[in-house]
Amino acid sequence: MKTISLHARAPELRAAPTRYGNVLETVGNTPLVELTGFLPQGGCRLFLKLEAANPGGSAKDRPAAAMIAEAVRSGRLRRGSVVVESSSGNMGIGLAQACAWYGLRFICVVDARAQPGTLATMRALGAEIDMVSVPEGSATSALAARLDRVAHLVTTLDGAYWPNQYANALNPVSHAMGTMAEIDEALEGQVDGVFVGVGTTGTLGGCLDFVAANARPTRVTAVDAVGSILFGGEAGERRIPGMGAARVPPLAKRRWGGTAASPRVLRVTDLDCVVGCRRLARTDALLVGGSAGGVLQAVRTCHRSLPPGQYVAVAADSGHRYLDTVFDDAWVEEVLGCPPERLARLVGHTTVSRL
């Protein structure tokens, strides 16, 4: 897989496109793009893994395709089965896509925070949306309400199957064999650090597993949301989907429970996510989703303390699903309390001339 540099002055002729037998074969092998404007010039080279290039538009396509394919292979899923999963968005799209290809019924349990565009995409792929509501002031989190609904559906529907992205070992495996392996190959094993947003911890776990299995010196850093309790944080409201968690998923409990040391963790606010997204759009002409903005802003905050080398940030999805939130000044001011003038100062000077 080629590493793409935005230093390129003219388009190069590319090899003939690869032919694929079906949409699921196109999952993975996403571009790794060097960012030449996001950080000040110095000893750190920063690359961005663009998971939005997956057919469903996010990193969740990898575990979604892997979990459904394995369930079909093992006979757990067959004609007439129904897949049920809880999702805040991207996993729902990935599963809707995989289920549509196999001809399986899919019910996605969501809550009111799900983006309208995400719901529309799932419906377009044939998914059924089951919306749960959490009363104002309730002690029950939205995630807990979704999981309770999933448990109910799985026990009441004939042939129901819950992939359980929060506990399924294929979640990190898909990222070890895919995401991190591709990064390592593109940079010829010379990866000094990888920064990953966390939710189910599948991507993080997969990156750590690859590094350990291949004895790489790569340092993997988790980027978590303020308001997430994944690594001992204090629970609080989070407005940016796809990062953080209101409860510790089984994948994380198995890996870091007991006396196991937690990974290096950097925490970002919702506003950090917005700032990172806005800055990248101006410096490197890329629109990424809110969680990726948080990852990039974490790198921006700590880059002066990093030794010279090659670093990678994983961008879980595209900014196109966040045009009416992260990229909307009115939303940022109303919901996050940051007026446009202050936001512009936080984003900083972003004019980069490559002429």
Short mmCIF file of C-alpha atoms in Angstrom, two decimals:
data_model
loop_
_atom_site.label_atom_id
_atom_site.label_comp_id
_atom_site.label_asym_id
_atom_site.label_seq_id
_atom_site.Cartn_x
_atom_site.Cartn_y
_atom_site.Cartn_z
CA MET A 1 0.00 0.00 0.00
CA LYS A 2 1.39 3.40 -1.00
CA THR A 3 1.79 6.28 1.38
CA ILE A 4 0.31 9.39 -0.19
CA SER A 5 2.05 12.74 0.30
CA LEU A 6 0.21 16.00 -0.11
CA HIS A 7 3.51 17.48 -1.31
CA ALA A 8 2.62 16.10 -4.74
CA ARG A 9 2.40 18.89 -7.29
CA ALA A 10 0.72 17.00 -10.11
CA PRO A 11 -1.37 13.85 -10.32
CA GLU A 12 0.50 10.69 -11.15
CA LEU A 13 -0.77 7.91 -13.37
CA ARG A 14 -2.10 5.10 -11.24
CA ALA A 15 -2.14 1.40 -11.85
CA ALA A 16 -5.30 -0.12 -13.25
CA PRO A 17 -7.94 -0.40 -10.52
CA THR A 18 -8.34 -3.71 -8.75
CA ARG A 19 -11.49 -5.68 -9.42
CA TYR A 20 -13.46 -6.98 -6.46
CA GLY A 21 -16.04 -9.73 -6.26
CA ASN A 22 -18.32 -7.92 -3.84
CA VAL A 23 -18.53 -4.87 -1.61
CA LEU A 24 -17.18 -6.61 1.49
CA GLU A 25 -13.94 -7.40 -0.32
CA THR A 26 -13.32 -3.66 -0.56
CA VAL A 27 -13.14 -3.24 3.22
CA GLY A 28 -9.63 -2.26 4.31
CA ASN A 29 -6.48 -1.07 2.55
CA THR A 30 -7.46 2.51 3.28
CA PRO A 31 -5.11 5.40 2.39
CA LEU A 32 -2.39 6.69 4.68
CA VAL A 33 -1.93 10.40 3.98
CA GLU A 34 0.94 12.56 5.19
CA LEU A 35 -0.25 15.78 6.81
CA THR A 36 2.13 18.57 5.89
CA GLY A 37 0.29 21.57 7.32
CA PHE A 38 -1.44 20.47 10.52
CA LEU A 39 1.63 20.62 12.78
CA PRO A 40 4.44 23.17 12.76
CA GLN A 41 7.44 22.06 10.76
CA GLY A 42 9.76 20.01 12.93
CA GLY A 43 11.02 16.53 13.62
CA CYS A 44 7.62 14.80 13.65
CA ARG A 45 6.07 13.50 10.46
CA LEU A 46 2.34 12.99 10.93
CA PHE A 47 0.22 10.62 8.84
CA LEU A 48 -3.54 10.12 8.87
CA LYS A 49 -5.18 6.72 8.32
CA LEU A 50 -8.36 7.54 6.39
CA GLU A 51 -10.89 4.91 7.46
CA ALA A 52 -13.65 6.84 5.71
CA ALA A 53 -12.37 5.18 2.52
CA ASN A 54 -14.04 1.93 3.60
CA PRO A 55 -17.24 1.28 1.62
CA GLY A 56 -19.49 2.06 4.58
CA GLY A 57 -17.46 5.13 5.42
CA SER A 58 -15.77 4.21 8.70
CA ALA A 59 -13.35 2.00 10.62
CA LYS A 60 -16.34 0.01 11.90
CA ASP A 61 -16.67 -1.66 8.50
CA ARG A 62 -13.73 -3.88 9.46
CA PRO A 63 -15.17 -5.56 12.58
CA ALA A 64 -18.70 -5.50 11.14
CA ALA A 65 -17.68 -7.48 8.06
CA ALA A 66 -15.50 -9.82 10.12
CA MET A 67 -18.18 -10.60 12.72
CA ILE A 68 -20.93 -11.27 10.19
CA ALA A 69 -18.69 -13.33 7.89
CA GLU A 70 -17.54 -15.53 10.77
CA ALA A 71 -21.11 -16.00 12.04
CA VAL A 72 -22.17 -17.08 8.55
CA ARG A 73 -19.16 -19.39 8.18
CA SER A 74 -19.82 -21.04 11.54
CA GLY A 75 -23.52 -21.56 10.80
CA ARG A 76 -24.65 -19.19 13.55
CA LEU A 77 -26.30 -17.05 10.89
CA ARG A 78 -28.39 -18.63 8.17
CA ARG A 79 -31.39 -17.84 6.00
CA GLY A 80 -34.08 -16.30 8.23
CA SER A 81 -31.70 -15.14 10.97
CA VAL A 82 -31.92 -11.61 12.33
CA VAL A 83 -28.93 -9.58 13.51
CA VAL A 84 -29.45 -7.21 16.45
CA GLU A 85 -26.87 -4.68 17.62
CA SER A 86 -26.57 -1.47 19.63
CA SER A 87 -24.78 1.36 17.86
CA SER A 88 -24.33 5.12 18.01
CA GLY A 89 -23.81 5.15 14.27
CA ASN A 90 -20.87 3.74 12.36
CA MET A 91 -21.11 0.12 13.50
CA GLY A 92 -24.77 0.24 12.55
CA ILE A 93 -23.86 1.28 9.01
CA GLY A 94 -21.15 -1.36 8.75
CA LEU A 95 -23.52 -4.09 9.92
CA ALA A 96 -26.35 -2.82 7.71
CA GLN A 97 -24.02 -3.09 4.74
CA ALA A 98 -22.81 -6.60 5.61
CA CYS A 99 -26.33 -7.82 6.36
CA ALA A 100 -27.67 -6.33 3.13
CA TRP A 101 -25.05 -8.20 1.14
CA TYR A 102 -25.82 -11.52 2.85
CA GLY A 103 -29.57 -10.93 2.70
CA LEU A 104 -30.02 -10.85 6.48
CA ARG A 105 -32.52 -8.87 8.49
CA PHE A 106 -30.84 -6.29 10.71
CA ILE A 107 -32.25 -4.32 13.65
CA CYS A 108 -30.10 -1.48 14.96
CA VAL A 109 -30.90 -0.21 18.45
CA VAL A 110 -30.07 3.50 18.72
CA ASP A 111 -30.83 6.44 20.99
CA ALA A 112 -31.76 10.05 20.36
CA ARG A 113 -28.13 11.14 19.90
CA ALA A 114 -27.82 9.24 16.62
CA GLN A 115 -27.24 11.52 13.63
CA PRO A 116 -30.22 11.76 11.22
CA GLY A 117 -27.92 11.13 8.26
CA THR A 118 -26.58 7.98 9.89
CA LEU A 119 -30.09 6.66 10.47
CA ALA A 120 -31.03 7.47 6.87
CA THR A 121 -27.99 5.57 5.61
CA MET A 122 -28.85 2.50 7.66
CA ARG A 123 -32.45 2.58 6.45
CA ALA A 124 -31.28 2.93 2.85
CA LEU A 125 -29.33 -0.31 3.34
CA GLY A 126 -32.45 -2.05 4.64
CA ALA A 127 -31.86 -1.81 8.39
CA GLU A 128 -34.72 -1.46 10.85
CA ILE A 129 -34.21 1.28 13.45
CA ASP A 130 -35.28 0.62 17.04
CA MET A 131 -35.07 3.91 18.96
CA VAL A 132 -34.83 3.85 22.76
CA SER A 133 -35.49 6.88 24.92
CA VAL A 134 -34.01 7.76 28.29
CA PRO A 135 -36.17 10.05 30.48
CA GLU A 136 -34.59 13.32 31.60
CA GLY A 137 -32.87 12.83 34.96
CA SER A 138 -32.88 9.04 34.68
CA ALA A 139 -29.96 7.18 36.26
CA THR A 140 -29.92 4.88 33.23
CA SER A 141 -27.41 5.82 30.52
CA ALA A 142 -28.34 5.77 26.85
CA LEU A 143 -25.91 2.89 26.30
CA ALA A 144 -27.44 0.87 29.15
CA ALA A 145 -30.91 1.46 27.72
CA ARG A 146 -29.76 0.30 24.28
CA LEU A 147 -28.15 -2.84 25.67
CA ASP A 148 -31.27 -3.68 27.68
CA ARG A 149 -33.32 -3.40 24.50
CA VAL A 150 -30.87 -5.60 22.59
CA ALA A 151 -31.12 -8.26 25.31
CA HIS A 152 -34.91 -8.16 25.08
CA LEU A 153 -34.94 -8.50 21.29
CA VAL A 154 -32.42 -11.34 21.29
CA THR A 155 -34.52 -13.35 23.74
CA THR A 156 -37.85 -12.71 22.01
CA LEU A 157 -37.01 -12.95 18.28
CA ASP A 158 -36.50 -16.35 16.66
CA GLY A 159 -33.07 -16.73 15.12
CA ALA A 160 -31.75 -13.52 16.65
CA TYR A 161 -28.00 -13.03 16.85
CA TRP A 162 -26.10 -10.31 18.72
CA PRO A 163 -22.56 -9.79 17.35
CA ASN A 164 -21.77 -7.77 20.50
CA GLN A 165 -19.15 -5.35 19.27
CA TYR A 166 -18.30 -4.56 22.90
CA ALA A 167 -17.05 -8.10 23.63
CA ASN A 168 -16.41 -9.84 20.31
CA ALA A 169 -12.73 -10.76 19.90
CA LEU A 170 -13.03 -10.25 16.14
CA ASN A 171 -13.30 -6.52 16.80
CA PRO A 172 -9.64 -6.08 17.81
CA VAL A 173 -8.52 -8.92 15.52
CA SER A 174 -9.88 -7.08 12.48
CA HIS A 175 -7.80 -4.04 13.40
CA ALA A 176 -4.66 -6.03 14.21
CA MET A 177 -4.79 -7.84 10.88
CA GLY A 178 -6.09 -4.81 9.01
CA THR A 179 -5.65 -1.27 10.33
CA MET A 180 -2.34 -1.63 12.15
CA ALA A 181 -0.86 -4.13 9.70
CA GLU A 182 -1.56 -1.70 6.85
CA ILE A 183 0.02 1.20 8.75
CA ASP A 184 3.10 -0.87 9.51
CA GLU A 185 3.45 -2.02 5.91
CA ALA A 186 3.02 1.47 4.46
CA LEU A 187 5.75 2.89 6.70
CA GLU A 188 7.95 -0.19 6.36
CA GLY A 189 7.85 -0.95 10.07
CA GLN A 190 9.11 2.52 11.01
CA VAL A 191 6.16 3.68 13.11
CA ASP A 192 7.16 5.55 16.24
CA GLY A 193 3.65 6.19 17.53
CA VAL A 194 -0.03 5.65 16.78
CA PHE A 195 -2.87 7.72 18.25
CA VAL A 196 -6.29 6.05 18.38
CA GLY A 197 -9.68 7.27 19.56
CA VAL A 198 -11.39 4.82 21.91
CA GLY A 199 -14.95 3.60 22.38
CA THR A 200 -15.30 -0.19 22.33
CA THR A 201 -11.45 -0.23 22.43
CA GLY A 202 -11.39 -2.57 19.42
CA THR A 203 -9.06 -0.43 17.31
CA LEU A 204 -6.80 0.29 20.27
CA GLY A 205 -6.60 -3.36 21.26
CA GLY A 206 -5.90 -4.47 17.72
CA CYS A 207 -3.06 -1.97 17.33
CA LEU A 208 -1.53 -3.06 20.63
CA ASP A 209 -1.82 -6.74 19.67
CA PHE A 210 -0.06 -6.20 16.35
CA VAL A 211 2.75 -4.22 17.97
CA ALA A 212 3.26 -6.90 20.62
CA ALA A 213 3.09 -9.83 18.18
CA ASN A 214 5.62 -8.25 15.84
CA ALA A 215 7.94 -6.83 18.52
CA ARG A 216 7.58 -3.30 17.19
CA PRO A 217 8.76 -0.31 19.27
CA THR A 218 5.63 1.60 18.26
CA ARG A 219 3.96 3.43 21.15
CA VAL A 220 0.16 3.27 20.95
CA THR A 221 -1.73 6.08 22.66
CA ALA A 222 -5.45 6.05 23.46
CA VAL A 223 -7.37 9.29 23.00
CA ASP A 224 -10.45 9.33 25.21
CA ALA A 225 -13.20 11.87 25.72
CA VAL A 226 -13.63 13.97 28.82
CA GLY A 227 -16.80 12.51 30.33
CA SER A 228 -15.85 8.92 29.45
CA ILE A 229 -15.16 6.37 32.20
CA LEU A 230 -13.12 3.96 30.06
CA PHE A 231 -9.82 4.53 31.84
CA GLY A 232 -10.89 5.92 35.17
CA GLY A 233 -12.37 9.17 33.97
CA GLU A 234 -15.31 10.87 35.63
CA ALA A 235 -18.66 10.33 33.89
CA GLY A 236 -20.09 13.36 32.15
CA GLU A 237 -22.06 14.50 29.14
CA ARG A 238 -20.43 13.99 25.73
CA ARG A 239 -21.71 15.56 22.54
CA ILE A 240 -19.37 14.05 19.96
CA PRO A 241 -20.33 10.47 19.00
CA GLY A 242 -17.82 7.71 18.41
CA MET A 243 -15.44 8.44 21.29
CA GLY A 244 -15.63 7.48 24.95
CA ALA A 245 -18.05 5.27 26.84
CA ALA A 246 -20.47 5.46 29.75
CA ARG A 247 -19.49 1.97 30.88
CA VAL A 248 -16.35 -0.12 30.48
CA PRO A 249 -16.90 -2.67 27.69
CA PRO A 250 -15.94 -6.33 28.19
CA LEU A 251 -13.10 -5.98 25.66
CA ALA A 252 -11.48 -3.39 27.93
CA LYS A 253 -12.25 -5.30 31.13
CA ARG A 254 -10.58 -8.45 29.81
CA ARG A 255 -7.50 -6.58 28.64
CA TRP A 256 -6.98 -4.03 31.40
CA GLY A 257 -8.93 -5.44 34.33
CA GLY A 258 -7.35 -6.36 37.63
CA THR A 259 -3.71 -5.38 37.89
CA ALA A 260 -3.04 -4.87 34.17
CA ALA A 261 -1.62 -1.43 33.43
CA SER A 262 -3.76 0.88 31.33
CA PRO A 263 -2.32 2.26 28.09
CA ARG A 264 -1.15 5.84 27.76
CA VAL A 265 -4.31 7.96 27.64
CA LEU A 266 -4.85 11.54 26.48
CA ARG A 267 -8.22 13.19 27.11
CA VAL A 268 -9.96 15.67 24.84
CA THR A 269 -13.08 17.80 25.16
CA ASP A 270 -15.90 18.13 22.64
CA LEU A 271 -14.47 21.50 21.69
CA ASP A 272 -11.04 19.94 21.10
CA CYS A 273 -12.71 17.64 18.57
CA VAL A 274 -14.23 20.60 16.75
CA VAL A 275 -10.96 22.52 16.71
CA GLY A 276 -9.03 19.55 15.32
CA CYS A 277 -11.58 19.00 12.56
CA ARG A 278 -11.70 22.67 11.58
CA ARG A 279 -7.92 23.04 11.56
CA LEU A 280 -7.34 19.94 9.41
CA ALA A 281 -9.90 21.07 6.84
CA ARG A 282 -7.95 24.29 6.34
CA THR A 283 -4.38 23.00 6.57
CA ASP A 284 -4.65 19.72 4.66
CA ALA A 285 -8.01 19.89 2.84
CA LEU A 286 -9.49 16.88 4.61
CA LEU A 287 -12.87 16.58 6.33
CA VAL A 288 -12.81 14.08 9.18
CA GLY A 289 -15.33 13.14 11.84
CA GLY A 290 -15.47 14.49 15.36
CA SER A 291 -13.52 11.70 17.03
CA ALA A 292 -10.69 12.08 14.51
CA GLY A 293 -10.60 15.79 15.26
CA GLY A 294 -10.08 14.92 18.91
CA VAL A 295 -7.27 12.53 18.07
CA LEU A 296 -5.55 15.15 15.94
CA GLN A 297 -5.92 17.83 18.58
CA ALA A 298 -4.38 15.46 21.13
CA VAL A 299 -1.38 15.05 18.82
CA ARG A 300 -1.20 18.80 18.34
CA THR A 301 -1.17 19.32 22.11
CA CYS A 302 1.64 16.87 22.84
CA HIS A 303 3.74 16.91 19.67
CA ARG A 304 6.49 19.11 21.13
CA SER A 305 7.23 16.40 23.69
CA LEU A 306 7.50 13.66 21.05
CA PRO A 307 10.91 12.55 19.80
CA PRO A 308 11.50 12.97 16.06
CA GLY A 309 9.90 10.20 14.06
CA GLN A 310 6.86 9.00 12.14
CA TYR A 311 3.48 9.17 13.85
CA VAL A 312 0.01 8.08 12.75
CA ALA A 313 -3.44 9.26 13.79
CA VAL A 314 -6.39 7.03 12.92
CA ALA A 315 -9.39 8.91 11.51
CA ALA A 316 -12.40 6.68 12.14
CA ASP A 317 -14.79 8.39 9.72
CA SER A 318 -15.51 11.35 7.47
CA GLY A 319 -16.60 14.85 8.37
CA HIS A 320 -19.48 14.73 5.90
CA ARG A 321 -21.71 13.28 8.62
CA TYR A 322 -20.90 16.21 10.90
CA LEU A 323 -21.56 19.18 8.64
CA ASP A 324 -24.54 20.26 10.74
CA THR A 325 -22.70 19.86 14.06
CA VAL A 326 -18.90 20.00 14.17
CA PHE A 327 -18.67 22.20 11.08
CA ASP A 328 -21.67 24.41 11.93
CA ASP A 329 -20.78 27.62 13.81
CA ALA A 330 -24.31 27.98 15.17
CA TRP A 331 -24.28 24.45 16.63
CA VAL A 332 -20.85 24.93 18.17
CA GLU A 333 -21.94 28.17 19.83
CA GLU A 334 -25.32 26.89 21.02
CA VAL A 335 -24.26 23.44 22.22
CA LEU A 336 -20.62 23.94 23.22
CA GLY A 337 -20.81 27.62 24.16
CA CYS A 338 -17.99 28.68 21.87
CA PRO A 339 -18.67 31.74 19.67
CA PRO A 340 -17.12 31.87 16.18
CA GLU A 341 -14.51 34.46 17.17
CA ARG A 342 -13.10 32.30 19.96
CA LEU A 343 -13.27 29.19 17.77
CA ALA A 344 -11.22 30.94 15.09
CA ARG A 345 -8.54 31.79 17.66
CA LEU A 346 -8.41 28.19 18.88
CA VAL A 347 -8.09 26.81 15.36
CA GLY A 348 -5.21 29.20 14.78
CA HIS A 349 -3.47 30.42 11.65
CA THR A 350 -4.30 27.89 8.96
CA THR A 351 -3.22 29.37 5.64
CA VAL A 352 -0.74 26.97 4.05
CA SER A 353 0.69 27.91 0.65
CA ARG A 354 1.96 25.07 -1.53
CA LEU A 355 2.35 27.12 -4.69
#
